[in-house]
Coordinates of C-alpha atoms and ligand atoms in Angstrom, one line a residue:
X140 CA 0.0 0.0 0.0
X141 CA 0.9 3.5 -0.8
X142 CA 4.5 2.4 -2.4
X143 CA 6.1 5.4 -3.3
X144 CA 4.8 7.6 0.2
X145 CA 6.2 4.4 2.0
X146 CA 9.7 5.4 0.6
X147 CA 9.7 9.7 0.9
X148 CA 7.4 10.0 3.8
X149 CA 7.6 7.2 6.2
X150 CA 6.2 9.2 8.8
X151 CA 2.9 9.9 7.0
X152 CA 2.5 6.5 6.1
X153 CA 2.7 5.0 9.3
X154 CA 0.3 6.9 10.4
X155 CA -2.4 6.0 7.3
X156 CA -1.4 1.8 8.4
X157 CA -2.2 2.9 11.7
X158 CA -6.0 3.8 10.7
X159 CA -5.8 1.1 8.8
X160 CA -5.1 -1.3 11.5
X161 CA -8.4 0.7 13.2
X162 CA -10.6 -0.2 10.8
X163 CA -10.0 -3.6 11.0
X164 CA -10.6 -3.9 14.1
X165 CA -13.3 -1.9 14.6
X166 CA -17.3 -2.5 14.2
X167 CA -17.9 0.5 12.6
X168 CA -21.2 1.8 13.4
X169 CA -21.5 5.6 12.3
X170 CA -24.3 6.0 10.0
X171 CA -22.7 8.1 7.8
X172 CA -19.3 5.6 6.9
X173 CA -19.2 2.8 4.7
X174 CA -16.4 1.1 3.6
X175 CA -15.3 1.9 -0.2
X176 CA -14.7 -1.3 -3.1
X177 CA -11.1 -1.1 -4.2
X178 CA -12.0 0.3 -7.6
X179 CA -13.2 3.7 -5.8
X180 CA -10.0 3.9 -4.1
X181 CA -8.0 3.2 -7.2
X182 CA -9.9 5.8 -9.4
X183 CA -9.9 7.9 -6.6
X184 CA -5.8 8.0 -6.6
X185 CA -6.0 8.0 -10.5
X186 CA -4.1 10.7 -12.6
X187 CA -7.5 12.2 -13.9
X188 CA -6.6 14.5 -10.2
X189 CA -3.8 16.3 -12.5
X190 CA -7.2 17.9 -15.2
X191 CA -8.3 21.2 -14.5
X192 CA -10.9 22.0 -16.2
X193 CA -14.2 24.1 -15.5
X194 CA -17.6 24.0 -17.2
X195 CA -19.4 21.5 -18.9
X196 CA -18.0 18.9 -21.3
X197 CA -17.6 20.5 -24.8
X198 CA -18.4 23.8 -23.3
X199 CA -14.9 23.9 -20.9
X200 CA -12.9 26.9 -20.6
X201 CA -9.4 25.2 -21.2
X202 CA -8.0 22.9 -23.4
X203 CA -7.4 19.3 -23.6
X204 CA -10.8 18.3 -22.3
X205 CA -11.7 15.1 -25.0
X206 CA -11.3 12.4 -23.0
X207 CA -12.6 13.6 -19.7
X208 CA -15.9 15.3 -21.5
X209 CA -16.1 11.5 -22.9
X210 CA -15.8 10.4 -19.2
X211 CA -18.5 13.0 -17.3
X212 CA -20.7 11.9 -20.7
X213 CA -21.0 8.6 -19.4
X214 CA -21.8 9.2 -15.8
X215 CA -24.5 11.0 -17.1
X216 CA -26.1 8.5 -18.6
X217 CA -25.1 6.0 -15.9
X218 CA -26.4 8.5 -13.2
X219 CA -29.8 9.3 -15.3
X220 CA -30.2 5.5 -16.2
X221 CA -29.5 4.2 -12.4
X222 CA -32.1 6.6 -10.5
X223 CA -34.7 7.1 -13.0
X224 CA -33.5 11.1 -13.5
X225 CA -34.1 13.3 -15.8
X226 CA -31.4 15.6 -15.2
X227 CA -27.9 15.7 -13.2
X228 CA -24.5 17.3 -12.5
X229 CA -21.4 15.4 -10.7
X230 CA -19.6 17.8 -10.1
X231 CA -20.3 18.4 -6.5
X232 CA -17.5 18.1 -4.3
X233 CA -19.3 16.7 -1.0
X234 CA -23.2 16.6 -0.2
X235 CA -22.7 19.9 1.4
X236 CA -21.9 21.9 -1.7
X237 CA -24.4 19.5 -3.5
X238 CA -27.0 21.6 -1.5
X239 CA -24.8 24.9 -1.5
X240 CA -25.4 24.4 -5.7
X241 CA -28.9 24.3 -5.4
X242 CA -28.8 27.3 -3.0
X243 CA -26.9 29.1 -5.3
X244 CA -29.0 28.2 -8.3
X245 CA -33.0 28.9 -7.1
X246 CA -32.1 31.2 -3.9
X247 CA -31.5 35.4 -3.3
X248 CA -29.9 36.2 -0.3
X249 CA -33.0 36.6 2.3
X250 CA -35.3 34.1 0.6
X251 CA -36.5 31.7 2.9
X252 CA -35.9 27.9 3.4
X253 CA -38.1 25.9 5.7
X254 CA -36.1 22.6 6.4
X255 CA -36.5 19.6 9.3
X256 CA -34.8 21.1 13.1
X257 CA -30.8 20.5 13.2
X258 CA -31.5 18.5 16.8
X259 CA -34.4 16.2 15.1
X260 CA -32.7 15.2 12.3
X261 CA -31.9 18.1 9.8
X262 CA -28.4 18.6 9.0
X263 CA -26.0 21.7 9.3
X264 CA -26.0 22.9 5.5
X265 CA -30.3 23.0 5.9
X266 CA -30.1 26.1 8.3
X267 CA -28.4 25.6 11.4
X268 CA -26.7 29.0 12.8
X269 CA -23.2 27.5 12.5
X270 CA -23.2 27.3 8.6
X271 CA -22.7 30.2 7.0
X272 CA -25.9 29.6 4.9
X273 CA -27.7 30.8 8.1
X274 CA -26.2 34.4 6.8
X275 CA -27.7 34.7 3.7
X276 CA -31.1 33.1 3.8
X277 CA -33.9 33.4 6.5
X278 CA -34.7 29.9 8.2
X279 CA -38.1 28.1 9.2
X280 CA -38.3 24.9 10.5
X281 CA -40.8 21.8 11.2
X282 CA -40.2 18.6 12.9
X283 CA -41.6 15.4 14.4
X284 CA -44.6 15.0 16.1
X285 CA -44.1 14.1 20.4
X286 CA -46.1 11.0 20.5
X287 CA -44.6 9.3 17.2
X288 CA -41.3 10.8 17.1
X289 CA -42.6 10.9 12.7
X290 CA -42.4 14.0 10.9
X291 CA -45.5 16.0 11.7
X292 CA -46.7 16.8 8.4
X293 CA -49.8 18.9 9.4
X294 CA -47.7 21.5 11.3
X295 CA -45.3 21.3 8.5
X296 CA -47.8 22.3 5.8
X297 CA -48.9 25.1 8.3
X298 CA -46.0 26.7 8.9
X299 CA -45.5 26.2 4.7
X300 CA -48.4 28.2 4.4
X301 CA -47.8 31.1 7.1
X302 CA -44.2 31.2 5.8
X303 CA -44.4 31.2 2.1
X304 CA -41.1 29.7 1.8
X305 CA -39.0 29.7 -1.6
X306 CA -37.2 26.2 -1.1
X307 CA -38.4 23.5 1.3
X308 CA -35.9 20.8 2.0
X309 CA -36.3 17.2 3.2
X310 CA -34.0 14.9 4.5
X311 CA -31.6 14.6 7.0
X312 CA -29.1 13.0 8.9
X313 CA -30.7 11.0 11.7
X314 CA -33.6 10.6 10.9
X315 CA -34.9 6.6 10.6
X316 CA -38.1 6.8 9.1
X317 CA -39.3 6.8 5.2
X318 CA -40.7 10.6 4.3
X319 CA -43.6 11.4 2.4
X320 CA -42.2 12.8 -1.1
X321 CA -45.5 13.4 -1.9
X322 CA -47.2 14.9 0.4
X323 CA -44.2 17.2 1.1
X324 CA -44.2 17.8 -2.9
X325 CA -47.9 18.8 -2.7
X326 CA -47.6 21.3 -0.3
X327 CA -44.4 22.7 -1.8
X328 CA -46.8 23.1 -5.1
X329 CA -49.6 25.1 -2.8
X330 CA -46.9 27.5 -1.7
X331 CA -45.0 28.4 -5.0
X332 CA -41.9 26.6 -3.4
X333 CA -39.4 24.5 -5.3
X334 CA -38.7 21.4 -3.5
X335 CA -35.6 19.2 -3.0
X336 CA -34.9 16.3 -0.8
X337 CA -30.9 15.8 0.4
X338 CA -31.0 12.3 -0.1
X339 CA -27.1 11.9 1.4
X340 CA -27.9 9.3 3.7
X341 CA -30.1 7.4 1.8
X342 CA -28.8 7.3 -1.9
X343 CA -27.5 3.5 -1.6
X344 CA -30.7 2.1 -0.7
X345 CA -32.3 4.5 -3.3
X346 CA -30.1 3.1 -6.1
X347 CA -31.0 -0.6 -5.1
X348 CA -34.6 0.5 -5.2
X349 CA -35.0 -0.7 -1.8
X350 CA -37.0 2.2 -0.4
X351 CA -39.0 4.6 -2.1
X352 CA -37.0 7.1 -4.4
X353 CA -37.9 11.1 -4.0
X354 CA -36.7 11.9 -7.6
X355 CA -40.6 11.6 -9.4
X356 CA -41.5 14.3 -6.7
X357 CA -38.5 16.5 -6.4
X358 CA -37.7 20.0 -8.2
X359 CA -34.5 18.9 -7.0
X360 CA -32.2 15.8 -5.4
X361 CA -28.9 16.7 -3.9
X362 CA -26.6 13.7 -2.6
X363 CA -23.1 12.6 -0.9
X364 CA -21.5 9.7 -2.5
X365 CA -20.1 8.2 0.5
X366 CA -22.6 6.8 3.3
X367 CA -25.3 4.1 2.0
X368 CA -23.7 4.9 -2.0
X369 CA -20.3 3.3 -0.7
X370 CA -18.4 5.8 -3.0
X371 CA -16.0 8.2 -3.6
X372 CA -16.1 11.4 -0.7
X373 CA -17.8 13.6 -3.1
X374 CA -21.8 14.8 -4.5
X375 CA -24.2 14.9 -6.8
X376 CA -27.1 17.0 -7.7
X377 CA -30.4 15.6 -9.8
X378 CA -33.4 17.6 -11.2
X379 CA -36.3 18.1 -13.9
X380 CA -35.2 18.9 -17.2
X381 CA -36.6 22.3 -16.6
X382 CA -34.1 23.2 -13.7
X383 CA -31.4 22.2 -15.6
X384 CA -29.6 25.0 -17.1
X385 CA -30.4 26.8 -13.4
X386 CA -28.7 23.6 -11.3
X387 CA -25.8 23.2 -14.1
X388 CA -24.9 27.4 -13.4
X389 CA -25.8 27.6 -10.0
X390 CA -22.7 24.0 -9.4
X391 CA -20.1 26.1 -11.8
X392 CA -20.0 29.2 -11.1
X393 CA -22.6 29.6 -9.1
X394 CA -20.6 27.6 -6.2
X395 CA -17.6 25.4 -7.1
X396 CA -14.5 25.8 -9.3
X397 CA -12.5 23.0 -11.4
X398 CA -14.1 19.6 -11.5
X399 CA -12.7 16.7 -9.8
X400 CA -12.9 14.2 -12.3
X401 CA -10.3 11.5 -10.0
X402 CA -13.7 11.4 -7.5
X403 CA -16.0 12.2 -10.5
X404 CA -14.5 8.4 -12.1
X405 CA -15.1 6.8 -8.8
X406 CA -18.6 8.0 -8.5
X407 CA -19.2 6.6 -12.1
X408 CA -17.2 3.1 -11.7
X409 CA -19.9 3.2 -8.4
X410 CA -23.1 4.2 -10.9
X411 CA -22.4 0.5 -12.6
X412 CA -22.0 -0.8 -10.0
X413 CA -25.1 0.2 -8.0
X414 CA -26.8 -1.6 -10.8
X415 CA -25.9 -4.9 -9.9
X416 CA -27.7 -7.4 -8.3
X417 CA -24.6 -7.6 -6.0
X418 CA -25.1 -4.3 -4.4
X419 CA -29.1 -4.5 -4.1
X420 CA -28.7 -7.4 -2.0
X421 CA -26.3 -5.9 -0.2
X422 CA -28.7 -3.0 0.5
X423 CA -31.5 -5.6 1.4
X424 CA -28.9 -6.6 4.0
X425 CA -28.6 -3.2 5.3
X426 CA -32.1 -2.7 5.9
X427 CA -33.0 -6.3 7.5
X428 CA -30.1 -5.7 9.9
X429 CA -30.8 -2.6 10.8
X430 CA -34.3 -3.7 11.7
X431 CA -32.8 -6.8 13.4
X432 CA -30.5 -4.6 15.2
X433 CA -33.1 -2.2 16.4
X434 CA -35.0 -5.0 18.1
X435 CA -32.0 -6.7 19.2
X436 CA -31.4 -3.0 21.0
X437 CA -34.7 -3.1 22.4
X438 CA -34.3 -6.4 24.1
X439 CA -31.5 -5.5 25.8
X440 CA -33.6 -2.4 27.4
X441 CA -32.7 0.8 25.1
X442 CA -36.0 2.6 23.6
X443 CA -35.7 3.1 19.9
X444 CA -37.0 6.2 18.9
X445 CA -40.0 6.6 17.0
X446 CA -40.5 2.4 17.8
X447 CA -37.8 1.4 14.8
X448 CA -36.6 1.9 11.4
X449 CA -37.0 2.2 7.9
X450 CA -33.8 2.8 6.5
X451 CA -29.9 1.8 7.6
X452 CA -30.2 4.1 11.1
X453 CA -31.3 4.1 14.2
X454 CA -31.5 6.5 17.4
X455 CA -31.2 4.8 20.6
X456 CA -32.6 6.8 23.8
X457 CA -29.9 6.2 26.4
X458 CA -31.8 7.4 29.0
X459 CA -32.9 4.3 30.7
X460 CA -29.4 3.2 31.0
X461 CA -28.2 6.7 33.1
X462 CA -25.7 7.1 30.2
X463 CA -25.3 10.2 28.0
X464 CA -24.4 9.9 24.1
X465 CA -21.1 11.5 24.6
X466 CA -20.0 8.8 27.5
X467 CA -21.5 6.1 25.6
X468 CA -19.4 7.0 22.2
X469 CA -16.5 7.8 23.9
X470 CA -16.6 3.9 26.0
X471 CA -17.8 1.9 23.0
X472 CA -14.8 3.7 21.5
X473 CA -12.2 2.9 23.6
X474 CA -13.7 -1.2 23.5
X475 CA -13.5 -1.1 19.3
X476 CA -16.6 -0.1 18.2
X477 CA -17.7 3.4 16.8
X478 CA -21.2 5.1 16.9
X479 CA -22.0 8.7 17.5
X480 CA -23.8 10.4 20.3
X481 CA -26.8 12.3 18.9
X482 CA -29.4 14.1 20.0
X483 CA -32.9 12.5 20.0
X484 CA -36.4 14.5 19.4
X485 CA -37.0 17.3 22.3
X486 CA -33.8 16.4 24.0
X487 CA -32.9 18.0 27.6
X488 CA -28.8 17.4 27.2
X489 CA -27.3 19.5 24.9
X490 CA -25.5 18.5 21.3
X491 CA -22.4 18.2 22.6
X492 CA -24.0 15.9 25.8
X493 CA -27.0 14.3 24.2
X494 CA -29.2 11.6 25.2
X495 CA -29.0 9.4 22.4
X496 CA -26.9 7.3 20.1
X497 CA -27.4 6.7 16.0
X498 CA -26.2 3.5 15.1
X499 CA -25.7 3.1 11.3
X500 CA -25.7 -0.6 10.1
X501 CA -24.2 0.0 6.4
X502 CA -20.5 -0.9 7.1
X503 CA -20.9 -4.1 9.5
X504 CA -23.4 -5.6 6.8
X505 CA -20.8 -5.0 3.8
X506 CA -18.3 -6.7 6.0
X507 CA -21.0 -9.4 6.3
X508 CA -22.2 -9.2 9.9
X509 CA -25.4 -10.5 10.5
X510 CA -28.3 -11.2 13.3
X511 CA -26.0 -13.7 15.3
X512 CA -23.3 -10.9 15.4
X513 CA -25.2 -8.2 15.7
X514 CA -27.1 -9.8 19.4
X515 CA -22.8 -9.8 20.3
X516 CA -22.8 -6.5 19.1
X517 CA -26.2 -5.1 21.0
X518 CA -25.4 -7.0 23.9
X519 CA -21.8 -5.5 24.4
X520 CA -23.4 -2.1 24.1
X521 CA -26.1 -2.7 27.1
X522 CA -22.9 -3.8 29.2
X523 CA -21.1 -0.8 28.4
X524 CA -23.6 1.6 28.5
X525 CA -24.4 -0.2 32.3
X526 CA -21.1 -0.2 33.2
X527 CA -19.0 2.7 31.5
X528 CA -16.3 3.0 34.0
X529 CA -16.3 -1.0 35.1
X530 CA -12.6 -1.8 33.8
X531 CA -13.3 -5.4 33.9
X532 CA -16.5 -5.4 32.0
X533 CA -14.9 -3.0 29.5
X534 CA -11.7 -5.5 28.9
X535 CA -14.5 -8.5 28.7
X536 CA -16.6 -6.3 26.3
X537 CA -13.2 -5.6 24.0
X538 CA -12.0 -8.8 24.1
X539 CA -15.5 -9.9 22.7
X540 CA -16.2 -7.3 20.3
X541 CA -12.4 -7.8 18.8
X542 CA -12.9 -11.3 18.4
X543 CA -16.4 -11.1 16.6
X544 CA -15.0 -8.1 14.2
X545 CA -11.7 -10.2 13.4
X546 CA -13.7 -12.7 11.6
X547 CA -15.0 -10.5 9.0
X548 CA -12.2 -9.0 6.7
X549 CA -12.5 -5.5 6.0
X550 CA -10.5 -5.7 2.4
X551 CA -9.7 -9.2 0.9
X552 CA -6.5 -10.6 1.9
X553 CA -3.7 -9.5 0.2
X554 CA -5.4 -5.8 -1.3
X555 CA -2.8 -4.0 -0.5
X556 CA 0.1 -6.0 -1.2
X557 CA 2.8 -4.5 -4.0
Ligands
PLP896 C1 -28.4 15.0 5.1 C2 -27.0 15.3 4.9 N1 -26.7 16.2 3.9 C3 -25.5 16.6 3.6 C4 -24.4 16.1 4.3 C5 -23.0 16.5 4.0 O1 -22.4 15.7 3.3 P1 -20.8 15.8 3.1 O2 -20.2 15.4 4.4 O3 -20.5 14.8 2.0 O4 -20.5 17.2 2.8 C6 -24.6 15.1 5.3 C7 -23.5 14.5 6.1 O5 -23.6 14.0 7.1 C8 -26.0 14.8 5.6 O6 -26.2 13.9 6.6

């Protein structure tokens, strides 16, 4: 692995084996990783980083652009072909400028956006006062009902309708449950809004058509690549024909520069892929072990808000254990496995405290843990999260959870020999 940094920089390349060594043995449970095929990584590396180019293909403003227009071409069709879309751009560096591209193509500064709450769900690039998006636009927000922990659609479409927004966003980053495309579309219709979902979580599953897909009812679809996609760290952005030319200015130059076409070729190696029967089992996976996991949480005493999931992530109410999110990350990470604290609906700790825990399921299924590991895994986590500061329970709990996790390669033997 990494040959020629091995050579003039031992000291960084230590440190990469080191992580390495991490992920092996660790049960990776944060929602938002997954572990990337080989051919990402290659492409990724690949000399198509040395291009610079800006624009569109044919339409570039520099020179030597034949091959790579040939290359964005067929991630295109790959893209359009793979989610049923009638438009995209891949040029999006992350999922956060995928939504800063849409921003910059349908927004004035001081329109309004009405996205879900940062602390039930939403994510930072939606509204939250630490983005720099918070500066520009003026920010309404709904979220989920008390009782069913769900979206509350009635006092979304109320606020909709006293705030006239310009854009209302769905999707977010903990939030387990499927959302209503339509229903949000129809009330974005009855307000003059445009309407995009940030599918970033979710694209994998959407791909493998094993969940509902919010591109028929969306003005506009903004996306990582990494998370359920399994691909490159990078974006995507997908919309109506008749948003095009608007998406395609408001990506370059509405918001980003030179294209990335070494990520760009991962994401499209990854389209193909995505189409396999391979990869839609592997989602199937996903979403019968995160339900499996869920229940398995449940009988070891957690409550799972809003009763369960729909997709590839939970959130797990510590409270009946006496532990906070940020001791129970911070344990399970010092015994080898990783979640996140988070906080759940109407929380009383603060972010950086919380009271809950999302547990992601899309890396431990592509390593090909299933229910019988996944009990282990749940059952560790009650011991911890009864026991944080019990050193013998904690050396038990590591010795188990290395053990399980050592079973399952996380690269084929021999991947990074050369
Ligand atoms: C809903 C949502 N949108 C956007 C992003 C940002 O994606 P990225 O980290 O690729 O910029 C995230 C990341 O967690 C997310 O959960």
């Amino acid at each position: 692995m990494l040959k020629y940094t091995r050579q003039s920089d031992p000291e960084l390349y230590e440190l990469v084996v080191e992580d390495l060594k991490r992920q092996e043995n660790t049960i990776e449970m944060i929602a938002s990783e997954s572990t990337v095929p080989l051919e990402v990584m290659e492409l990724s590396g690949s000399i198509l980083t040395n291009k610079t180019l800006e624009g569109l293909p044919h339409k570039r403003f520099q020179a030597g652009s034949e091959v790579v227009d040939k290359i964005e071409e067929l991630g295109w069709q790959r893209a359009k072909e793979l989610f049923g879309a009638e438009h995209v751009n891949l040029q999006s560096y992350s999922g956060s400028t995928a939504n800063y591209s849409v921003f910059a193509a349908v927004l004035d500064p001081g329109d309004k956006i009405l996205s879900m709450r940062l602390d039930q769900g939403g994510h930072l690039t939606h509204g939250s006062p630490a983005n720099w998006v918070s500066k520009i636009y003026h920010h309404d927000f709904y979220g989920v009902d008390p009782k069913t922990e769900q979206i509350d659609y009635d006092a979304l479409e109320k606020t909709a309708k006293e705030v006239m927004p310009k854009l209302i966003i769905a999707g977010a980053s903990a939030y387990p449950r499927l959302i209503d495309y339509e229903r949000m579309a129809k009330i974005a219709e009855e307000v003059g809004a445009y309407f995009m979902v940030d599918m970033a979580h979710i694209a994998g599953l959407v791909a493998a058509k094993v969940i509902p897909s919010p591109i028929p009812w969306a003005d506009f679809v903004t996306s990582s690549t990494t998370k359920t996609f399994c691909s490159a760290r990078a974006g995507m952005v997908f919309c109506k024909e008749k948003h095009a030319k608007l998406l395609d200015r408001g990506t370059f130059p509405g918001s980003l520069g030179s294209v990335h076409f070494h990520t760009m070729a991962a994401k499209i190696w990854s389209m193909k892929y995505a189409a396999s029967p391979e990869f839609r089992a592997l989602m199937q996976k996903v979403l019968d072990n995160a339900k499996f996991m869920a229940k398995a949480m449940e009988e070891e005493g957690f409550r799972i808000v809003s009763g369960g999931t729909d997709n590839h992530l939970m959130l797990v109410d510590l409270r009946s254990k006496g532990v906070s999110g940020k001791v129970f990350q911070n344990t399970l990470d010092s015994i080898g496995i990783t979640v996140n604290k988070n906080q759940i609906p109407n929380d009383p700790a603060s972010p950086f405290v919380t009271s809950g825990a999302r547990i992601g399921l899309t890396s431990t299924t592509q390593r090909g843990l299933g229910p019988d590991e996944l009990k282990v895994v749940a059952n560790i986590m009650r011991r911890v999260a009864e026991a944080p500061e019990d050193t013998a329970v904690l050396a038990a709990c590591q010795k188990e959870a290395r053990e399980l996790i050592s079973a399952f390669p996380l690269y084929p033997a021999g991947a990074f020999e050369d």
